[in-house]
CSV table of C-alpha atoms in Angstrom, one decimal:
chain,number,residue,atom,x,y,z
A,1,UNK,CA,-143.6,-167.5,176.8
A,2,UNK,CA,-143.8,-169.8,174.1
A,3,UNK,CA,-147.8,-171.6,173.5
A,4,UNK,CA,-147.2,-174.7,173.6
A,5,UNK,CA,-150.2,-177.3,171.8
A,6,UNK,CA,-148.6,-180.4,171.9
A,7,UNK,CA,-148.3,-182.0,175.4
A,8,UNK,CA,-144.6,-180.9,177.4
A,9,UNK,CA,-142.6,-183.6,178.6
A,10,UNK,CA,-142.3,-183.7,182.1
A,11,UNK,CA,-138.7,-183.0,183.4
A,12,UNK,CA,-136.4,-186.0,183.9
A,13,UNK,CA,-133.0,-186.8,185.3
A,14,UNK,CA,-131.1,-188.5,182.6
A,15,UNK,CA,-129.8,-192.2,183.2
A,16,UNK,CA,-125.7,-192.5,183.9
A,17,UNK,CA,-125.7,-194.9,181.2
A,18,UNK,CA,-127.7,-196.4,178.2
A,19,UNK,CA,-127.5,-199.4,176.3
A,20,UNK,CA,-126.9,-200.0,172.5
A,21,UNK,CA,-131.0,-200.6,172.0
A,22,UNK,CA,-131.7,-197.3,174.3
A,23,UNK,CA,-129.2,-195.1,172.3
A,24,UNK,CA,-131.6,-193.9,170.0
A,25,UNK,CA,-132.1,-190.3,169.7
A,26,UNK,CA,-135.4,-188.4,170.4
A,27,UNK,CA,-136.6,-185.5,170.3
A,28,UNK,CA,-138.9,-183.2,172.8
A,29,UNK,CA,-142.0,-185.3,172.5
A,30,UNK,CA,-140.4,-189.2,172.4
A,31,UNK,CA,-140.3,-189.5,168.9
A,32,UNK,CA,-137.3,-191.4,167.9
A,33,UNK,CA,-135.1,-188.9,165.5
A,34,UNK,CA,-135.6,-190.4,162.3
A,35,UNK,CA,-139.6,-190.7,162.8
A,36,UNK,CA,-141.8,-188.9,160.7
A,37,UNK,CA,-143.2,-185.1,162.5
A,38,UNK,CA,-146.5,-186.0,164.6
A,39,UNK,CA,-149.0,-183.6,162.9
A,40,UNK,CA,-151.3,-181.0,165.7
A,41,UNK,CA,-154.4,-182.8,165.5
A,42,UNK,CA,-157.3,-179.8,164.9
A,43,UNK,CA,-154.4,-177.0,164.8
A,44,UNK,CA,-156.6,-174.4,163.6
A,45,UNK,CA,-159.2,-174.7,166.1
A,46,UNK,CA,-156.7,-175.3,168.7
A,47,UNK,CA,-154.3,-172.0,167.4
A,48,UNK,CA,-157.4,-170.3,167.5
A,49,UNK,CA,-157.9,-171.0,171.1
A,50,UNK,CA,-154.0,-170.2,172.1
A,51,UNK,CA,-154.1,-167.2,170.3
A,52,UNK,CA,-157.7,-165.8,171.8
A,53,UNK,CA,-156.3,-166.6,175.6
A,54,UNK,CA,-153.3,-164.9,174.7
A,55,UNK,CA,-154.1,-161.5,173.4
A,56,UNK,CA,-157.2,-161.5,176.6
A,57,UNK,CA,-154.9,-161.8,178.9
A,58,UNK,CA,-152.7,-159.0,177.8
A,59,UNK,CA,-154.9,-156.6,176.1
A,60,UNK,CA,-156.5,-155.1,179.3
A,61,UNK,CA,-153.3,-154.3,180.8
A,62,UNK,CA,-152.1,-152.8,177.6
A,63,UNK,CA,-155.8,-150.3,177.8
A,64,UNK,CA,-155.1,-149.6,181.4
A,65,UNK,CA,-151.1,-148.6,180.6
A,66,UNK,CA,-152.5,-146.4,178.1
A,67,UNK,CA,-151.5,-142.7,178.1
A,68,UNK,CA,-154.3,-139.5,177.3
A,69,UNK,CA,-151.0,-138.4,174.7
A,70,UNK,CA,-150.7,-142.0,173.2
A,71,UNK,CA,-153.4,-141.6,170.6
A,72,UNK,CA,-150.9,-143.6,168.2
A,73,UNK,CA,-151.1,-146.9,170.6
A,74,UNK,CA,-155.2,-146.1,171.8
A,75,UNK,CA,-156.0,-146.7,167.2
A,76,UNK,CA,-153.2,-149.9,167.7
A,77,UNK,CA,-154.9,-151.3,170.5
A,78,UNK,CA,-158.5,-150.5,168.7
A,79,UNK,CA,-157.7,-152.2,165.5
A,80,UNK,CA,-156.1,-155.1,167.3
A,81,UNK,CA,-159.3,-155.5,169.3
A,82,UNK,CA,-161.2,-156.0,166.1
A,83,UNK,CA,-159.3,-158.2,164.4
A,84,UNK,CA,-159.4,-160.4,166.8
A,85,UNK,CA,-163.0,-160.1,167.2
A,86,UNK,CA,-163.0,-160.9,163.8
A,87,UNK,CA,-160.9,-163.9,163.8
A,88,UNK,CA,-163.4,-165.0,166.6
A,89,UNK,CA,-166.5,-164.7,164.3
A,90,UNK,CA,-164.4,-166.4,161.6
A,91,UNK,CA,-163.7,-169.4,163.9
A,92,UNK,CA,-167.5,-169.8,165.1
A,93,UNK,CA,-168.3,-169.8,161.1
A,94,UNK,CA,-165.9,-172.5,160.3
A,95,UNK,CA,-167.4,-174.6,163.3
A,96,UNK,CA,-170.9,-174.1,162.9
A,97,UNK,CA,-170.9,-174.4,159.1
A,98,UNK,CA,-168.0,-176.7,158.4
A,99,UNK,CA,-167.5,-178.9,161.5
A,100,UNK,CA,-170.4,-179.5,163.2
A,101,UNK,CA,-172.7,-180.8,160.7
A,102,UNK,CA,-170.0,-183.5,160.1
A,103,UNK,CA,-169.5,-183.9,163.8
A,104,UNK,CA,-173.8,-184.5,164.3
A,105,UNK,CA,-173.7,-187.2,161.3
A,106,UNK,CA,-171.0,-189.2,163.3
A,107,UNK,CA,-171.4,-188.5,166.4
A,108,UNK,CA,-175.2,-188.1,167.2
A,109,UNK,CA,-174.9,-188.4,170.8
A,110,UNK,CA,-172.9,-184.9,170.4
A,111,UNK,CA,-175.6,-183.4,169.2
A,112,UNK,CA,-177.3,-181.2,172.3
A,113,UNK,CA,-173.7,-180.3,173.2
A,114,UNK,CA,-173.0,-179.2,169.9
A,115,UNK,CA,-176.7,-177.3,169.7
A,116,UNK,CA,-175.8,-175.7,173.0
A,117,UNK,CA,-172.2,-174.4,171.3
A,118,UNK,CA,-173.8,-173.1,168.6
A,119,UNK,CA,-176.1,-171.1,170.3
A,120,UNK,CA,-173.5,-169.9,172.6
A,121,UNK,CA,-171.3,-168.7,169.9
A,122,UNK,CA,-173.7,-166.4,168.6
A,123,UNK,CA,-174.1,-164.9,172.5
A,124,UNK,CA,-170.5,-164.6,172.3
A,125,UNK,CA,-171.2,-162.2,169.3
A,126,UNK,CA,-172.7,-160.2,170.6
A,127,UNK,CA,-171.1,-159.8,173.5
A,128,UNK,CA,-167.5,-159.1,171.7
A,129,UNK,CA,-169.8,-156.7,169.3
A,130,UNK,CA,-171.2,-154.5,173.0
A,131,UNK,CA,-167.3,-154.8,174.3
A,132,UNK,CA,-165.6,-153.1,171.0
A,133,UNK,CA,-168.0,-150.6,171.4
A,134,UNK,CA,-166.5,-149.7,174.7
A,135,UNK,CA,-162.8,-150.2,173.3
A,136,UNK,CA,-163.2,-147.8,170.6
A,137,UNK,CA,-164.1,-145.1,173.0
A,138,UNK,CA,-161.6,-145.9,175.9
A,139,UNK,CA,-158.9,-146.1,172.8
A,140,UNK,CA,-159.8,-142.0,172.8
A,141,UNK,CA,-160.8,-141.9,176.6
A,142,UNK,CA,-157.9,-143.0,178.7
A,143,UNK,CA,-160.8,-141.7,181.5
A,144,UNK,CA,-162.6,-144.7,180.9
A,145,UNK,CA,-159.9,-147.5,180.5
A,146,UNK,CA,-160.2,-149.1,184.0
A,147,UNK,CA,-164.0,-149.8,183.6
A,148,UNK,CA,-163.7,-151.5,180.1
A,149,UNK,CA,-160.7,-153.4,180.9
A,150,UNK,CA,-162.7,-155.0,183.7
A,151,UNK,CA,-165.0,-155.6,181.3
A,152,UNK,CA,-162.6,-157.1,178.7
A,153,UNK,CA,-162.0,-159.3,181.1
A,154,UNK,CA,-165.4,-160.9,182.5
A,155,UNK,CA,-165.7,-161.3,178.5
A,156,UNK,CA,-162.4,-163.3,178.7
A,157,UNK,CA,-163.7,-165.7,181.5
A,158,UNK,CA,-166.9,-166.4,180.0
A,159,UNK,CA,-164.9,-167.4,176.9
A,160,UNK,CA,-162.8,-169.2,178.7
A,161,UNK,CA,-165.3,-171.6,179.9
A,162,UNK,CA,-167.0,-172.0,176.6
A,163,UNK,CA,-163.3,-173.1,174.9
A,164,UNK,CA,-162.6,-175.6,177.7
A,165,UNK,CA,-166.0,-177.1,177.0
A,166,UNK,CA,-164.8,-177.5,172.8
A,167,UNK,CA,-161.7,-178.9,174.3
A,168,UNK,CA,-162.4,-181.5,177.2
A,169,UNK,CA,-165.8,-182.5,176.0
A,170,UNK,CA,-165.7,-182.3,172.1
A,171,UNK,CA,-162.0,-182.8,171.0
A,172,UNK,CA,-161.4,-186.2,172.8
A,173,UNK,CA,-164.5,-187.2,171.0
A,174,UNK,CA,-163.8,-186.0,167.6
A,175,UNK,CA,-160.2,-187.4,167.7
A,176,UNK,CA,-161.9,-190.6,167.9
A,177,UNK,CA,-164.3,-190.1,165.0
A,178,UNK,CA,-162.7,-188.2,162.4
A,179,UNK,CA,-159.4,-189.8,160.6
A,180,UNK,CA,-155.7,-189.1,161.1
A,181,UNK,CA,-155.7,-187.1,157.9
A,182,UNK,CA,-158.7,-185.1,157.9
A,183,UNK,CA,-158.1,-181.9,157.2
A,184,UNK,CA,-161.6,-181.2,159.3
A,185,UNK,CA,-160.4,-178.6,161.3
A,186,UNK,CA,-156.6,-178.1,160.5
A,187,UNK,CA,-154.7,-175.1,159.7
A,188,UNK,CA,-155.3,-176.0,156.1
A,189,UNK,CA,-158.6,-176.0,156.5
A,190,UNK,CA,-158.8,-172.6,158.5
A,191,UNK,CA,-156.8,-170.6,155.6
A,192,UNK,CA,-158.9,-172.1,153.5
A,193,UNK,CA,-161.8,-170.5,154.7
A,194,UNK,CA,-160.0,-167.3,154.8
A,195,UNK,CA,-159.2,-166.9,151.6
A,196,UNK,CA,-162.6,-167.4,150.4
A,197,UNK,CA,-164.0,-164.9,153.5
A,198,UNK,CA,-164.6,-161.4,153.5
A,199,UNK,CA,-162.6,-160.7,157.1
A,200,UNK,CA,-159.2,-160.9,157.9
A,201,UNK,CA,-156.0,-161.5,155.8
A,202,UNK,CA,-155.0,-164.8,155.7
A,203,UNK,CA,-151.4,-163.2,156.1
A,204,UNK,CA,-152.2,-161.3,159.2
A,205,UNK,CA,-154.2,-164.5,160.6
A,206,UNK,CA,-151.2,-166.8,160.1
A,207,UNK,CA,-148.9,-164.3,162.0
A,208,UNK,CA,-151.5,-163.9,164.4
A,209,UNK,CA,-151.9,-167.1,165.1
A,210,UNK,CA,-148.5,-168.4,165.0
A,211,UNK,CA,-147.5,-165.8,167.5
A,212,UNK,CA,-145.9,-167.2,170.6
A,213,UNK,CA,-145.6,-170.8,169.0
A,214,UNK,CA,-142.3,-172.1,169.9
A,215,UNK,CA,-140.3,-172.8,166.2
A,216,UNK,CA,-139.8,-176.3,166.7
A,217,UNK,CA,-144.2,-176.5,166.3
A,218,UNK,CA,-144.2,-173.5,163.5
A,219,UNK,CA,-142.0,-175.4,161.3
A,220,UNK,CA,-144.7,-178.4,161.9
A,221,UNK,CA,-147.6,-176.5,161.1
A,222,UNK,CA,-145.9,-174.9,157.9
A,223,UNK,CA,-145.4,-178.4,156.8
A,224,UNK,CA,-149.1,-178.5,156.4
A,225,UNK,CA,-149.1,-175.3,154.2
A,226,UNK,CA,-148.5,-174.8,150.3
A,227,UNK,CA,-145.2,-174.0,149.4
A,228,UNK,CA,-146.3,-169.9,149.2
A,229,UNK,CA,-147.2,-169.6,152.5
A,230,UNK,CA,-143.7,-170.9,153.9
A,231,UNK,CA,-142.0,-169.0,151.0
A,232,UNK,CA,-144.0,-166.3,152.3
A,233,UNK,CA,-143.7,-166.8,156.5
A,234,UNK,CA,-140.3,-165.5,157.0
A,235,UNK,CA,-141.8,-161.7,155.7
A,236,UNK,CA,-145.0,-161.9,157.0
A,237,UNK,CA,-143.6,-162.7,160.7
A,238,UNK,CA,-141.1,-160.1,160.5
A,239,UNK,CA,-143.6,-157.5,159.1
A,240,UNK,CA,-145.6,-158.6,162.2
A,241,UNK,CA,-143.2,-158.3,164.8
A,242,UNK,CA,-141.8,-155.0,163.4
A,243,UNK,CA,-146.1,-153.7,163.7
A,244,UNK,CA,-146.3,-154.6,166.7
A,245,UNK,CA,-143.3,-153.7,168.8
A,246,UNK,CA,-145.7,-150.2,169.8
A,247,UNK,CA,-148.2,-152.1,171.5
A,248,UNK,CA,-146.3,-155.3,173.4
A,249,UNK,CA,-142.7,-154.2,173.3
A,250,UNK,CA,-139.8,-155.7,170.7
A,251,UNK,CA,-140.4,-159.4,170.3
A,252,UNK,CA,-139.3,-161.8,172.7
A,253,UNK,CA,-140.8,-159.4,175.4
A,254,UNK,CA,-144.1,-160.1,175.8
A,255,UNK,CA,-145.0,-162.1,172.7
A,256,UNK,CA,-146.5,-159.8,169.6
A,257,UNK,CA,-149.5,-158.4,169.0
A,258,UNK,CA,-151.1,-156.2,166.2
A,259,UNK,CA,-150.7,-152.7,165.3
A,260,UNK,CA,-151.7,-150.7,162.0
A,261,UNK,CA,-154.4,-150.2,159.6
A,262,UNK,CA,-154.0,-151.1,156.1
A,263,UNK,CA,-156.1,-153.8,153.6
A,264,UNK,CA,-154.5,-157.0,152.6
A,265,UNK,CA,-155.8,-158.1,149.3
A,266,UNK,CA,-159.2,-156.1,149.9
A,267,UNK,CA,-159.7,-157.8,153.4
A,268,UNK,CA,-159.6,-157.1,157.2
A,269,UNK,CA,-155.5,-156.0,158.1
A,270,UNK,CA,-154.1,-155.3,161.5
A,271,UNK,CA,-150.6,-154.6,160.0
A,272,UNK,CA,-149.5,-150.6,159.7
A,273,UNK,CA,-148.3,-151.8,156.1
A,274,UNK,CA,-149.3,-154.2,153.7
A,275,UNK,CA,-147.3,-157.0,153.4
A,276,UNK,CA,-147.6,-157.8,150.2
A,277,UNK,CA,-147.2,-161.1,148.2
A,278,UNK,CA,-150.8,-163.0,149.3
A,279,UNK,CA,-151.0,-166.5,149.6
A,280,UNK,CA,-151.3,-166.7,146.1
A,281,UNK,CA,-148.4,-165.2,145.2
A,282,UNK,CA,-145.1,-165.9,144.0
A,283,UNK,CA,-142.1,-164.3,146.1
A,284,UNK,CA,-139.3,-163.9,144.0
């Protein structure tokens, strides 16, 4: 099912008839068709989000389906656990060090929400940090798989609660004090942040996080990029869907996922093969 970040329109029975002034065309979300795209306000931080209730809500089902002769998919599931644990510690560090202090200066009322965030990040931490330690010995104990997926998912809940917090209290909030163009908090912003890291691929991250998004948005968000990464997109997202196919099924089934072992540029991967051609490079 495709994540949607942009609001649906409701369904609509369409008038018998329009007049000359009403015959413009538009698209999904109103715009007329020769309008300019409507950019995701905050699309990292809300890709982020998607992407984390996504894979929760599928990886402890994928644990408990897991086999004592599927050693193969138990190391998948592993790495995929920690690369999204990763991308979760990445996130925290681009709000805490990036967005927040900006957020304070203009928005001081914010401030003993955004104290309480902070410290509820590094909670979150550790809790991720206790979980893996569980995942990595169900991935070789099918025995224990029941237990830790429960567990996997009290973890999901309480993160739940903490991301509708960032979303209802602090987005509406920061839409109205940070400009249209900002890149506070964007994709951009996010692969930025990346690159300079030492944690995941920004690769892997972008097919991570763009997994599930209907095209119509990708093609948005890619706007946003420099011209390597949508040179590069097309190969990245098959390499993704082809690495993943063990653990959720061929895409279109259940979405992707993450499978494989394997640096990108020196950093984090959770692709079985490298992929090749960085966000640097030139693809010929």
């Amino acid at each position: 099912m495709p994540i949607h970040l942009l609001p649906q329109p409701a369904p609509s029975v369409p008038a018998q008839a329009e007049s000359a002034a009403d015959s413009r065309r538009t698209d999904a979300y109103g715009r007329a068709a020769d309008e300019e795209p409507v950019t995701v306000r905050f699309a990292g931080l809300r890709l982020v989000h998607a992407a984390l209730r996504r894979d929760l809500a599928r990886l402890p089902n994928a644990l408990r389906l897991l086999q004592p002769d599927e050693d193969h998919k138990g190391e998948a599931l592993l790495r995929h656990w920690t690369f999204m644990t990763a991308m979760l510690t990445c996130h925290h560090e681009q709000q805490d060090a990036r967005i927040w202090p900006i957020v304070r200066r203009f928005a001081p009322e914010l401030r003993l929400l955004l104290n309480w965030l902070e410290a509820d990040h590094h909670n979150l931490d550790h809790s991720f940090t206790r979980v893996t330690t569980l995942v990595r010995i169900a991935s070789r104990d099918t025995g224990s798989a029941w237990p830790v997926a429960y567990a996997m998912e009290d973890l999901a809940a309480r993160l739940e609660t903490h991301l509708r917090i960032e979303e209802r209290q602090l987005l509406p909030r920061m839409e109205r004090v940070v400009t249209g163009n900002s890149r506070l908090g964007g994709l951009g912003e996010l692969l930025d942040l990346l690159r300079s890291a030492d944690g995941p691929g920004t690769a892997d991250a972008l097919a991570w996080l763009l997994d599930g998004v209907e095209p119509a948005t990708v093609e948005r968000l890619l706007a946003e990029c420099d011209d390597d990464v949508a040179r590069n997109w097309p190969h990245w997202q098959a390499t993704y869907q082809r690495c993943t196919a063990p653990l959720w099924g061929p895409a279109g089934d259940l979405g992707g996922g993450a499978v494989g072992a394997g640096p990108v540029d020196g950093n984090l991967s959770i692709f079985g093969e490298g992929l090749g051609g960085g966000l640097g490079s030139v693809v010929d």
